[in-house]
Every structure is written in structure tokens, then in C-alpha cells.
PDB file of C-alpha atoms and ligand atoms in Angstrom:
ATOM      1  CA  MET A   1       1.617 -22.467  17.329  1.00  0.00           C
ATOM      2  CA  VAL A   2       2.569 -19.744  14.951  1.00  0.00           C
ATOM      3  CA  TYR A   3       0.763 -18.817  11.820  1.00  0.00           C
ATOM      4  CA  ALA A   4       2.617 -16.750   9.056  1.00  0.00           C
ATOM      5  CA  GLY A   5       1.436 -14.394   6.512  1.00  0.00           C
ATOM      6  CA  ILE A   6       3.884 -13.738   3.703  1.00  0.00           C
ATOM      7  CA  ASP A   7       3.111 -10.351   1.412  1.00  0.00           C
ATOM      8  CA  ILE A   8       5.186 -10.058  -1.616  1.00  0.00           C
ATOM      9  CA  GLY A   9       4.503  -7.038  -3.142  1.00  0.00           C
ATOM     10  CA  SER A  10       6.576  -5.110  -6.348  1.00  0.00           C
ATOM     11  CA  THR A  11       8.603  -3.332  -4.501  1.00  0.00           C
ATOM     12  CA  THR A  12       8.516  -4.833  -0.610  1.00  0.00           C
ATOM     13  CA  SER A  13       7.998  -8.043   1.405  1.00  0.00           C
ATOM     14  CA  LYS A  14       6.333  -8.159   4.502  1.00  0.00           C
ATOM     15  CA  VAL A  15       5.514 -10.831   6.916  1.00  0.00           C
ATOM     16  CA  VAL A  16       3.523 -10.940   9.828  1.00  0.00           C
ATOM     17  CA  LEU A  17       4.067 -13.797  12.573  1.00  0.00           C
ATOM     18  CA  LEU A  18       0.246 -14.826  14.738  1.00  0.00           C
ATOM     19  CA  ASN A  19      -0.030 -16.513  17.925  1.00  0.00           C
ATOM     20  CA  GLU A  20      -2.970 -18.374  18.469  1.00  0.00           C
ATOM     21  CA  ASP A  21      -4.999 -15.560  20.105  1.00  0.00           C
ATOM     22  CA  GLU A  22      -4.010 -13.592  16.544  1.00  0.00           C
ATOM     23  CA  ILE A  23      -1.849 -11.338  18.681  1.00  0.00           C
ATOM     24  CA  ILE A  24       1.308 -10.320  16.351  1.00  0.00           C
ATOM     25  CA  LEU A  25       4.609 -12.196  17.550  1.00  0.00           C
ATOM     26  CA  ALA A  26       7.125 -10.364  15.532  1.00  0.00           C
ATOM     27  CA  TYR A  27       7.084  -8.821  11.966  1.00  0.00           C
ATOM     28  CA  SER A  28       9.173  -7.676   8.743  1.00  0.00           C
ATOM     29  CA  ILE A  29       9.386  -5.571   5.876  1.00  0.00           C
ATOM     30  CA  ILE A  30      11.950  -5.325   3.920  1.00  0.00           C
ATOM     31  CA  ARG A  31      12.893  -3.596   0.504  1.00  0.00           C
ATOM     32  CA  ASN A  32      13.094  -6.702  -2.342  1.00  0.00           C
ATOM     33  CA  SER A  33      15.970  -7.759  -4.624  1.00  0.00           C
ATOM     34  CA  TYR A  34      15.381  -8.372  -8.221  1.00  0.00           C
ATOM     35  CA  ASN A  35      14.907 -11.826  -6.846  1.00  0.00           C
ATOM     36  CA  LEU A  36      11.173 -11.862  -5.119  1.00  0.00           C
ATOM     37  CA  ALA A  37      11.373 -15.125  -4.051  1.00  0.00           C
ATOM     38  CA  GLU A  38      14.881 -14.748  -1.683  1.00  0.00           C
ATOM     39  CA  SER A  39      13.080 -11.362  -0.907  1.00  0.00           C
ATOM     40  CA  GLY A  40      10.343 -13.266   0.724  1.00  0.00           C
ATOM     41  CA  ARG A  41      12.612 -16.007   2.342  1.00  0.00           C
ATOM     42  CA  GLU A  42      14.581 -12.859   4.025  1.00  0.00           C
ATOM     43  CA  ALA A  43      11.560 -11.266   5.109  1.00  0.00           C
ATOM     44  CA  LEU A  44      10.764 -14.566   6.645  1.00  0.00           C
ATOM     45  CA  LYS A  45      13.721 -15.275   8.011  1.00  0.00           C
ATOM     46  CA  ILE A  46      14.228 -11.454   9.851  1.00  0.00           C
ATOM     47  CA  ALA A  47      10.775 -11.942  11.296  1.00  0.00           C
ATOM     48  CA  LEU A  48      11.668 -15.160  12.728  1.00  0.00           C
ATOM     49  CA  SER A  49      14.997 -13.941  14.603  1.00  0.00           C
ATOM     50  CA  LYS A  50      13.169 -11.064  15.650  1.00  0.00           C
ATOM     51  CA  GLY A  51      10.855 -13.277  17.342  1.00  0.00           C
ATOM     52  CA  GLY A  52      13.204 -15.598  18.453  1.00  0.00           C
ATOM     53  CA  LEU A  53      10.997 -18.419  16.710  1.00  0.00           C
ATOM     54  CA  PRO A  54      12.659 -21.310  15.018  1.00  0.00           C
ATOM     55  CA  GLN A  55      10.620 -22.069  11.651  1.00  0.00           C
ATOM     56  CA  ASN A  56       9.590 -25.477  12.623  1.00  0.00           C
ATOM     57  CA  GLU A  57       6.968 -23.585  15.025  1.00  0.00           C
ATOM     58  CA  ILE A  58       4.979 -22.318  11.841  1.00  0.00           C
ATOM     59  CA  SER A  59       2.332 -24.510  11.330  1.00  0.00           C
ATOM     60  CA  HIS A  60       0.706 -22.645   8.591  1.00  0.00           C
ATOM     61  CA  ILE A  61       2.098 -20.434   5.818  1.00  0.00           C
ATOM     62  CA  ILE A  62      -0.652 -17.987   3.348  1.00  0.00           C
ATOM     63  CA  SER A  63       1.640 -15.895   0.641  1.00  0.00           C
ATOM     64  CA  THR A  64      -0.182 -13.121  -1.146  1.00  0.00           C
ATOM     65  CA  GLY A  65       1.077  -9.775  -3.296  1.00  0.00           C
ATOM     66  CA  TYR A  66       2.125  -9.681  -6.789  1.00  0.00           C
ATOM     67  CA  GLY A  67       5.100 -12.050  -5.945  1.00  0.00           C
ATOM     68  CA  ARG A  68       2.568 -14.819  -4.034  1.00  0.00           C
ATOM     69  CA  ARG A  69       3.781 -17.684  -6.432  1.00  0.00           C
ATOM     70  CA  THR A  70       7.420 -16.968  -6.704  1.00  0.00           C
ATOM     71  CA  ILE A  71       7.952 -18.642  -2.947  1.00  0.00           C
ATOM     72  CA  LYS A  72       7.357 -22.514  -2.699  1.00  0.00           C
ATOM     73  CA  PHE A  73       7.188 -23.281   0.823  1.00  0.00           C
ATOM     74  CA  GLN A  74       3.779 -21.436   1.906  1.00  0.00           C
ATOM     75  CA  ASP A  75       0.732 -24.085   2.496  1.00  0.00           C
ATOM     76  CA  GLU A  76      -1.587 -21.967   0.202  1.00  0.00           C
ATOM     77  CA  SER A  77      -1.475 -18.783  -1.853  1.00  0.00           C
ATOM     78  CA  GLU A  78      -4.681 -16.183  -1.363  1.00  0.00           C
ATOM     79  CA  PRO A  79      -5.046 -13.325  -3.449  1.00  0.00           C
ATOM     80  CA  GLU A  80      -4.185  -9.491  -1.930  1.00  0.00           C
ATOM     81  CA  ILE A  81      -7.885  -8.040  -2.356  1.00  0.00           C
ATOM     82  CA  ILE A  82      -8.816 -10.794   0.073  1.00  0.00           C
ATOM     83  CA  CYS A  83      -5.967 -10.514   2.481  1.00  0.00           C
ATOM     84  CA  HIS A  84      -5.894  -6.455   2.348  1.00  0.00           C
ATOM     85  CA  ALA A  85      -9.878  -6.894   3.732  1.00  0.00           C
ATOM     86  CA  LYS A  86      -9.239  -9.252   6.201  1.00  0.00           C
ATOM     87  CA  GLY A  87      -6.227  -7.329   7.443  1.00  0.00           C
ATOM     88  CA  THR A  88      -7.337  -4.037   7.658  1.00  0.00           C
ATOM     89  CA  PHE A  89     -10.565  -4.806   9.057  1.00  0.00           C
ATOM     90  CA  LYS A  90      -9.128  -6.598  12.192  1.00  0.00           C
ATOM     91  CA  ILE A  91      -7.484  -3.821  13.081  1.00  0.00           C
ATOM     92  CA  ILE A  92      -9.956  -1.017  12.064  1.00  0.00           C
ATOM     93  CA  PRO A  93     -13.653  -2.529  12.362  1.00  0.00           C
ATOM     94  CA  THR A  94     -15.367   0.601  11.594  1.00  0.00           C
ATOM     95  CA  CYS A  95     -13.422   0.277   8.015  1.00  0.00           C
ATOM     96  CA  ARG A  96     -15.462   0.110   4.750  1.00  0.00           C
ATOM     97  CA  THR A  97     -13.617   1.724   2.093  1.00  0.00           C
ATOM     98  CA  ILE A  98      -9.519   0.878   1.953  1.00  0.00           C
ATOM     99  CA  ILE A  99      -7.657   2.718  -0.198  1.00  0.00           C
ATOM    100  CA  ASP A 100      -4.062   1.064  -1.066  1.00  0.00           C
ATOM    101  CA  ILE A 101      -1.181   2.216  -2.591  1.00  0.00           C
ATOM    102  CA  GLY A 102       1.509   0.586  -3.213  1.00  0.00           C
ATOM    103  CA  GLY A 103       4.833   0.693  -5.004  1.00  0.00           C
ATOM    104  CA  GLN A 104       3.676  -0.446  -8.457  1.00  0.00           C
ATOM    105  CA  ASP A 105      -0.303  -0.695  -7.916  1.00  0.00           C
ATOM    106  CA  SER A 106      -3.305   0.985  -6.259  1.00  0.00           C
ATOM    107  CA  LYS A 107      -6.317  -0.556  -5.144  1.00  0.00           C
ATOM    108  CA  VAL A 108      -9.856   0.567  -3.734  1.00  0.00           C
ATOM    109  CA  ILE A 109     -11.937  -1.651  -2.018  1.00  0.00           C
ATOM    110  CA  GLU A 110     -15.213  -1.265  -0.707  1.00  0.00           C
ATOM    111  CA  LEU A 111     -16.527  -3.516   2.478  1.00  0.00           C
ATOM    112  CA  ASP A 112     -19.694  -4.924   3.972  1.00  0.00           C
ATOM    113  CA  GLU A 113     -20.246  -4.657   7.349  1.00  0.00           C
ATOM    114  CA  ARG A 114     -18.766  -7.791   8.288  1.00  0.00           C
ATOM    115  CA  GLY A 115     -15.364  -7.035   6.559  1.00  0.00           C
ATOM    116  CA  LEU A 116     -16.228  -9.135   3.143  1.00  0.00           C
ATOM    117  CA  VAL A 117     -15.518  -7.234  -0.235  1.00  0.00           C
ATOM    118  CA  LYS A 118     -18.430  -5.815  -1.669  1.00  0.00           C
ATOM    119  CA  LYS A 119     -16.681  -4.229  -4.556  1.00  0.00           C
ATOM    120  CA  PHE A 120     -13.091  -3.418  -5.946  1.00  0.00           C
ATOM    121  CA  GLN A 121     -11.085  -1.565  -8.251  1.00  0.00           C
ATOM    122  CA  MET A 122      -6.865  -2.069  -8.902  1.00  0.00           C
ATOM    123  CA  ASN A 123      -4.713  -0.352 -11.362  1.00  0.00           C
ATOM    124  CA  ASP A 124      -1.746  -2.742 -11.559  1.00  0.00           C
ATOM    125  CA  LYS A 125      -1.055  -1.341 -15.518  1.00  0.00           C
ATOM    126  CA  CYS A 126       0.053   2.361 -15.153  1.00  0.00           C
ATOM    127  CA  ALA A 127       3.012   3.673 -12.804  1.00  0.00           C
ATOM    128  CA  ALA A 128       0.761   6.985 -12.693  1.00  0.00           C
ATOM    129  CA  GLY A 129      -1.843   5.640 -10.340  1.00  0.00           C
ATOM    130  CA  THR A 130       0.769   4.339  -7.985  1.00  0.00           C
ATOM    131  CA  GLY A 131       3.755   5.261  -5.758  1.00  0.00           C
ATOM    132  CA  ARG A 132       5.943   4.588  -8.802  1.00  0.00           C
ATOM    133  CA  TYR A 133       4.786   7.779  -9.899  1.00  0.00           C
ATOM    134  CA  LEU A 134       6.117   9.836  -6.730  1.00  0.00           C
ATOM    135  CA  ASP A 135       9.512   8.195  -6.577  1.00  0.00           C
ATOM    136  CA  LYS A 136      10.173   8.676  -9.884  1.00  0.00           C
ATOM    137  CA  LEU A 137       9.274  12.168 -10.098  1.00  0.00           C
ATOM    138  CA  ALA A 138      10.806  12.835  -6.654  1.00  0.00           C
ATOM    139  CA  GLU A 139      14.387  11.311  -7.373  1.00  0.00           C
ATOM    140  CA  ASP A 140      15.080  11.804 -11.059  1.00  0.00           C
ATOM    141  CA  ILE A 141      13.679  15.157 -11.145  1.00  0.00           C
ATOM    142  CA  LEU A 142      13.422  16.955  -8.009  1.00  0.00           C
ATOM    143  CA  GLN A 143      16.132  14.892  -6.435  1.00  0.00           C
ATOM    144  CA  VAL A 144      14.027  14.952  -3.144  1.00  0.00           C
ATOM    145  CA  GLY A 145      14.028  11.733  -0.931  1.00  0.00           C
ATOM    146  CA  ILE A 146      10.381  10.389  -1.219  1.00  0.00           C
ATOM    147  CA  GLU A 147      10.120  10.537   2.969  1.00  0.00           C
ATOM    148  CA  GLN A 148      10.959  14.293   2.294  1.00  0.00           C
ATOM    149  CA  LEU A 149       7.460  14.903  -0.202  1.00  0.00           C
ATOM    150  CA  GLY A 150       5.047  14.810   2.864  1.00  0.00           C
ATOM    151  CA  GLU A 151       6.491  17.541   4.864  1.00  0.00           C
ATOM    152  CA  LYS A 152       7.362  19.429   1.595  1.00  0.00           C
ATOM    153  CA  SER A 153       4.026  19.296  -0.004  1.00  0.00           C
ATOM    154  CA  LEU A 154       2.302  20.810   3.411  1.00  0.00           C
ATOM    155  CA  LYS A 155       4.261  24.524   3.163  1.00  0.00           C
ATOM    156  CA  SER A 156       2.696  24.828  -0.228  1.00  0.00           C
ATOM    157  CA  ASP A 157       0.459  28.154  -0.838  1.00  0.00           C
ATOM    158  CA  ASN A 158      -0.408  27.193  -4.444  1.00  0.00           C
ATOM    159  CA  PRO A 159      -0.425  23.751  -5.569  1.00  0.00           C
ATOM    160  CA  LEU A 160      -0.005  23.596  -9.437  1.00  0.00           C
ATOM    161  CA  VAL A 161      -1.547  21.869 -11.799  1.00  0.00           C
ATOM    162  CA  ILE A 162      -0.177  18.433 -13.336  1.00  0.00           C
ATOM    163  CA  SER A 163      -2.761  17.405 -15.997  1.00  0.00           C
ATOM    164  CA  ALA A 164      -0.505  14.786 -17.644  1.00  0.00           C
ATOM    165  CA  GLN A 165      -2.133  11.056 -17.086  1.00  0.00           C
ATOM    166  CA  CYS A 166       1.469   9.727 -17.715  1.00  0.00           C
ATOM    167  CA  THR A 167       4.610   9.820 -15.910  1.00  0.00           C
ATOM    168  CA  VAL A 168       6.741  10.552 -18.435  1.00  0.00           C
ATOM    169  CA  PHE A 169       4.939  13.592 -19.752  1.00  0.00           C
ATOM    170  CA  ALA A 170       4.279  14.795 -16.046  1.00  0.00           C
ATOM    171  CA  GLU A 171       8.708  14.598 -16.012  1.00  0.00           C
ATOM    172  CA  SER A 172       8.334  17.210 -19.044  1.00  0.00           C
ATOM    173  CA  GLU A 173       5.276  18.793 -17.299  1.00  0.00           C
ATOM    174  CA  ILE A 174       7.642  19.220 -14.065  1.00  0.00           C
ATOM    175  CA  ILE A 175      10.861  20.256 -15.437  1.00  0.00           C
ATOM    176  CA  SER A 176       8.632  22.902 -17.908  1.00  0.00           C
ATOM    177  CA  TYR A 177       7.670  24.727 -13.911  1.00  0.00           C
ATOM    178  CA  LEU A 178      11.296  24.046 -12.820  1.00  0.00           C
ATOM    179  CA  SER A 179      11.950  26.229 -15.482  1.00  0.00           C
ATOM    180  CA  GLN A 180       9.573  29.136 -15.016  1.00  0.00           C
ATOM    181  CA  GLY A 181      11.065  29.082 -11.226  1.00  0.00           C
ATOM    182  CA  LYS A 182       8.059  27.655 -10.029  1.00  0.00           C
ATOM    183  CA  ALA A 183       8.249  26.616  -6.133  1.00  0.00           C
ATOM    184  CA  THR A 184       9.241  22.901  -5.603  1.00  0.00           C
ATOM    185  CA  GLU A 185       7.014  22.744  -2.547  1.00  0.00           C
ATOM    186  CA  ASP A 186       3.903  23.913  -5.073  1.00  0.00           C
ATOM    187  CA  ILE A 187       5.091  21.054  -7.897  1.00  0.00           C
ATOM    188  CA  ILE A 188       4.877  18.163  -4.759  1.00  0.00           C
ATOM    189  CA  ALA A 189       1.669  19.471  -3.605  1.00  0.00           C
ATOM    190  CA  GLY A 190       0.530  19.385  -7.342  1.00  0.00           C
ATOM    191  CA  MET A 191       1.997  15.370  -7.493  1.00  0.00           C
ATOM    192  CA  HIS A 192       0.106  14.566  -4.233  1.00  0.00           C
ATOM    193  CA  ASN A 193      -3.198  15.998  -6.063  1.00  0.00           C
ATOM    194  CA  SER A 194      -2.923  14.155  -9.281  1.00  0.00           C
ATOM    195  CA  LEU A 195      -2.499  10.603  -7.674  1.00  0.00           C
ATOM    196  CA  ALA A 196      -4.974  11.557  -5.278  1.00  0.00           C
ATOM    197  CA  LYS A 197      -7.463  12.365  -8.363  1.00  0.00           C
ATOM    198  CA  ARG A 198      -6.258   9.659 -10.159  1.00  0.00           C
ATOM    199  CA  VAL A 199      -7.371   6.816  -7.356  1.00  0.00           C
ATOM    200  CA  ILE A 200      -9.898   8.391  -6.425  1.00  0.00           C
ATOM    201  CA  ASP A 201     -11.455   8.110 -10.259  1.00  0.00           C
ATOM    202  CA  MET A 202     -10.260   4.270 -10.166  1.00  0.00           C
ATOM    203  CA  GLY A 203     -12.228   3.755  -7.696  1.00  0.00           C
ATOM    204  CA  LYS A 204     -15.580   5.987  -8.666  1.00  0.00           C
ATOM    205  CA  SER A 205     -15.074   3.953 -12.323  1.00  0.00           C
ATOM    206  CA  GLY A 206     -16.091   0.824 -10.096  1.00  0.00           C
ATOM    207  CA  PHE A 207     -18.860   2.485  -8.432  1.00  0.00           C
ATOM    208  CA  ILE A 208     -17.161   3.074  -5.218  1.00  0.00           C
ATOM    209  CA  LYS A 209     -18.451   5.238  -2.781  1.00  0.00           C
ATOM    210  CA  PHE A 210     -15.687   5.962  -0.488  1.00  0.00           C
ATOM    211  CA  LYS A 211     -17.868   5.223   2.826  1.00  0.00           C
ATOM    212  CA  LYS A 212     -16.600   5.809   5.755  1.00  0.00           C
ATOM    213  CA  ASP A 213     -14.148   5.164   7.450  1.00  0.00           C
ATOM    214  CA  THR A 214     -12.000   5.215   4.870  1.00  0.00           C
ATOM    215  CA  VAL A 215      -8.590   3.472   5.726  1.00  0.00           C
ATOM    216  CA  PHE A 216      -5.443   4.588   3.390  1.00  0.00           C
ATOM    217  CA  SER A 217      -2.394   1.677   3.369  1.00  0.00           C
ATOM    218  CA  GLY A 218       0.245   0.777   1.138  1.00  0.00           C
ATOM    219  CA  GLY A 219       3.865   2.537   1.606  1.00  0.00           C
ATOM    220  CA  VAL A 220       2.247   5.692   0.279  1.00  0.00           C
ATOM    221  CA  ALA A 221       0.057   6.373   3.160  1.00  0.00           C
ATOM    222  CA  MET A 222       3.008   6.769   4.954  1.00  0.00           C
ATOM    223  CA  ASN A 223       3.290  10.172   2.904  1.00  0.00           C
ATOM    224  CA  ILE A 224       1.066  13.004   4.899  1.00  0.00           C
ATOM    225  CA  GLY A 225       1.225  15.101   1.828  1.00  0.00           C
ATOM    226  CA  MET A 226      -1.162  12.145  -0.126  1.00  0.00           C
ATOM    227  CA  VAL A 227      -3.117  11.716   2.990  1.00  0.00           C
ATOM    228  CA  THR A 228      -3.912  15.690   2.727  1.00  0.00           C
ATOM    229  CA  ALA A 229      -4.785  15.505  -1.103  1.00  0.00           C
ATOM    230  CA  LEU A 230      -6.938  12.191  -0.359  1.00  0.00           C
ATOM    231  CA  GLU A 231      -8.723  13.876   2.626  1.00  0.00           C
ATOM    232  CA  HIS A 232      -9.485  17.013   0.772  1.00  0.00           C
ATOM    233  CA  LEU A 233     -10.468  15.346  -2.272  1.00  0.00           C
ATOM    234  CA  LEU A 234     -12.942  12.846  -0.353  1.00  0.00           C
ATOM    235  CA  ASN A 235     -14.026  15.471   1.849  1.00  0.00           C
ATOM    236  CA  GLN A 236     -13.528  13.264   4.859  1.00  0.00           C
ATOM    237  CA  LYS A 237     -10.806  11.976   7.265  1.00  0.00           C
ATOM    238  CA  VAL A 238      -8.705   9.004   6.413  1.00  0.00           C
ATOM    239  CA  ILE A 239      -7.209   6.459   8.885  1.00  0.00           C
ATOM    240  CA  ILE A 240      -3.777   5.448   8.498  1.00  0.00           C
ATOM    241  CA  PRO A 241      -2.771   2.036  10.328  1.00  0.00           C
ATOM    242  CA  LYS A 242      -0.096   2.143  12.621  1.00  0.00           C
ATOM    243  CA  GLU A 243       2.318   0.405  10.078  1.00  0.00           C
ATOM    244  CA  PRO A 244       0.528   1.029   6.954  1.00  0.00           C
ATOM    245  CA  GLN A 245       2.829  -1.604   4.616  1.00  0.00           C
ATOM    246  CA  LEU A 246       1.751  -4.808   6.938  1.00  0.00           C
ATOM    247  CA  THR A 247      -2.141  -5.017   6.022  1.00  0.00           C
ATOM    248  CA  ALA A 248      -2.140  -7.507   3.561  1.00  0.00           C
ATOM    249  CA  ALA A 249       0.226  -9.676   5.455  1.00  0.00           C
ATOM    250  CA  LEU A 250      -1.273  -9.388   8.650  1.00  0.00           C
ATOM    251  CA  GLY A 251      -4.721 -10.760   6.651  1.00  0.00           C
ATOM    252  CA  ALA A 252      -2.884 -13.732   5.129  1.00  0.00           C
ATOM    253  CA  ALA A 253      -1.534 -14.802   8.525  1.00  0.00           C
ATOM    254  CA  LEU A 254      -5.173 -14.244  10.007  1.00  0.00           C
ATOM    255  CA  MET A 255      -6.557 -16.836   6.843  1.00  0.00           C
ATOM    256  CA  ALA A 256      -3.444 -18.874   7.789  1.00  0.00           C
ATOM    257  CA  LYS A 257      -4.777 -19.254  11.679  1.00  0.00           C
ATOM    258  CA  LYS A 258      -7.993 -19.970   9.948  1.00  0.00           C
ATOM    259  CA  LYS A 259      -7.130 -22.785   7.562  1.00  0.00           C
ATOM    260  CA  SER A 260      -4.524 -24.690   9.661  1.00  0.00           C
TER     261      SER A 260
HETATM  262  P1  ADP B 301       4.081  -3.150  -2.304  1.00  0.00           P
HETATM  263  O1  ADP B 301       3.603  -3.673  -0.953  1.00  0.00           O
HETATM  264  O2  ADP B 301       3.573  -2.896  -3.857  1.00  0.00           O
HETATM  265  O3  ADP B 301       5.349  -3.621  -2.875  1.00  0.00           O
HETATM  266  P2  ADP B 301       4.766  -0.820  -0.650  1.00  0.00           P
HETATM  267  O4  ADP B 301       3.275  -0.979   0.077  1.00  0.00           O
HETATM  268  O5  ADP B 301       6.048  -1.214   0.525  1.00  0.00           O
HETATM  269  O6  ADP B 301       4.853  -1.275  -2.178  1.00  0.00           O
HETATM  270  O7  ADP B 301       4.684   0.613  -0.997  1.00  0.00           O
HETATM  271  C1  ADP B 301       5.987   1.071  -1.569  1.00  0.00           C
HETATM  272  C2  ADP B 301       5.819   2.686  -1.579  1.00  0.00           C
HETATM  273  O8  ADP B 301       6.041   3.192  -0.687  1.00  0.00           O
HETATM  274  C3  ADP B 301       7.317   3.093  -2.401  1.00  0.00           C
HETATM  275  O9  ADP B 301       6.927   3.301  -3.998  1.00  0.00           O
HETATM  276  C4  ADP B 301       6.994   4.663  -2.331  1.00  0.00           C
HETATM  277  O10 ADP B 301       6.790   5.494  -3.001  1.00  0.00           O
HETATM  278  C5  ADP B 301       6.222   4.401  -0.475  1.00  0.00           C
HETATM  279  N1  ADP B 301       7.027   4.933   0.488  1.00  0.00           N
HETATM  280  C6  ADP B 301       7.676   3.874   1.222  1.00  0.00           C
HETATM  281  N2  ADP B 301       8.333   4.430   2.368  1.00  0.00           N
HETATM  282  C7  ADP B 301       7.646   5.382   2.770  1.00  0.00           C
HETATM  283  C8  ADP B 301       7.886   6.740   3.721  1.00  0.00           C
HETATM  284  N3  ADP B 301       8.623   6.741   4.711  1.00  0.00           N
HETATM  285  N4  ADP B 301       7.389   7.817   3.197  1.00  0.00           N
HETATM  286  C9  ADP B 301       6.721   8.207   1.831  1.00  0.00           C
HETATM  287  N5  ADP B 301       6.168   6.966   1.242  1.00  0.00           N
HETATM  288  C10 ADP B 301       7.124   6.397   1.335  1.00  0.00           C
END
């Protein structure tokens, strides 16, 4: 029997296929088109083909994420906070805090020692606290690829302060720094510090104490500059899962197995 978790986020769709022993048989991560349902279907098709599995071997499908109700072939849908908790705790049982920064939202989740959600805070209202902030500033203003931000920021000796609370105003601040001849690395390091501080402040506003171990997931966790900024501000190491975008899809697949 195969159990499927499908996480349809605002930017990417992810699928994890598990077997009876909760071993990952195959997975997929694809960038969404404007049609979220189509992206969810495509991600499932790719994962099945990678695993050499026919769709009729799937005994239960759980969808999660922002677009979880856009598809119609799932057995159930579950909120992403629960799926993040289940998936992250499965791979890192020492996890007590999850910081997840995706394409258009961010979340901080506190877990108890059994992996159950104690508290959470989420931002899906404002681009400034999400991956979108980095995407937009990097691509539109700095013309630097998102994959290069991390390495570039590590070369910074003098991170600049980006104080704007909003992506549009941050753009003006960065343009002003560029016109003063400031180094791109210092600007990028400032962007990382600003995003990291925003996400930490969001967690603190929900009385989350960032107990160890803290796990950093979501696509933005692939940015080493963001990892460094969070570690510096939290004064602790953060753990990055091997595939940081997959934790909610894994959680959904684990729930699919339990509920089938
Ligand atoms: P969602 O689940 O919200 O759809 P993801 O967790 O997949 O989003 O994260 C998408 C974000 O991850 C993008 O906005 C981008 O900023 C970031 N990202 C994706 N790949 C990389 C990479 N290789 N390096 C740095 N950041 C990345």
C-alpha cells in the first residue's frame, strides 16, 4: 500500500509517497503554474513516475497547504500547521520549534515533547515576512538569482540596516543604498537580517520562546544567509532538514497512513 501527502503551497507543490513502514518511496517538488489544482496533479504524477508506481496503489491521499482544496482527488485535507508538525517531528524528534518560511507565508510553531502543536503564529498577509520579500528585492532590484543570495551575503563585512516594514519601501531603501555605492553583499546581508528579525518577532508576539531544537524549513531554508541570520539573532544553531520544502507533505503522508 502507498500513502500520499500533497502540499500545494503558494509557490510550489510537493508530494511524498510512503510505504507501510513509513519509508519515502518517491517525492516531487515543482514550481506552481497559475492553476494550483493542475500543479498538484502534476506533482503527484511526477512522484508516481519517479517511484515507478501506478496511481491505483495509493490507498489514501491527504492534501495540505494554501491550495489544499483546489484538487478534488484527495481523501481528506488537513491544515498545514499540523502537517508541518507531524513531518518535522518524524525526521527530527528533538524539534521543539519550527520556523517555516515559504514563498508567500511564514510560520513559527512550538511543539511539545510528543510533537503536538502547543502554539503557532503565521503571516500570510504581508510579503515582507516571507520568501517573496527576498525574491522580489533580489530579482527586481539587485538582479541576483535567489540561489546566489546566501553565498553572497556571507561575504558581507558590514551588513546594512533595512528598516522598512514593507517590501515596497524596502525597494526604495535599497535603491538609495545602491546609489550611494554600497556593496551588494552588505545589502543582501541586511535583507536577511530584516526578514529573520521579522519572523522571530512574529513568533515572540505569540509567546513562542524558540526552545531548542529549532528546525528551519520551507524553501527559504536553502538560503545559507538566512540560516546564519536566524542563528545569530536566536543565539542558537538551527537544524535544516535534508529536503526542507517537504516537511508538510511528509506530515500529510504520515496522516494518510494513519487514517487509511
Ligand atoms: P510554498 O510552500 O509557500 O509554496 P516553498 O517552501 O517551496 O514555498 O518556498 C518557496 C521559496 O523558497 C521561494 O520564494 C524562494 O524564495 C525560496 N527558494 C527556493 N529555492 C531556493 C534556493 N535554492 N535558494 C534559496 N531560496 C530558495
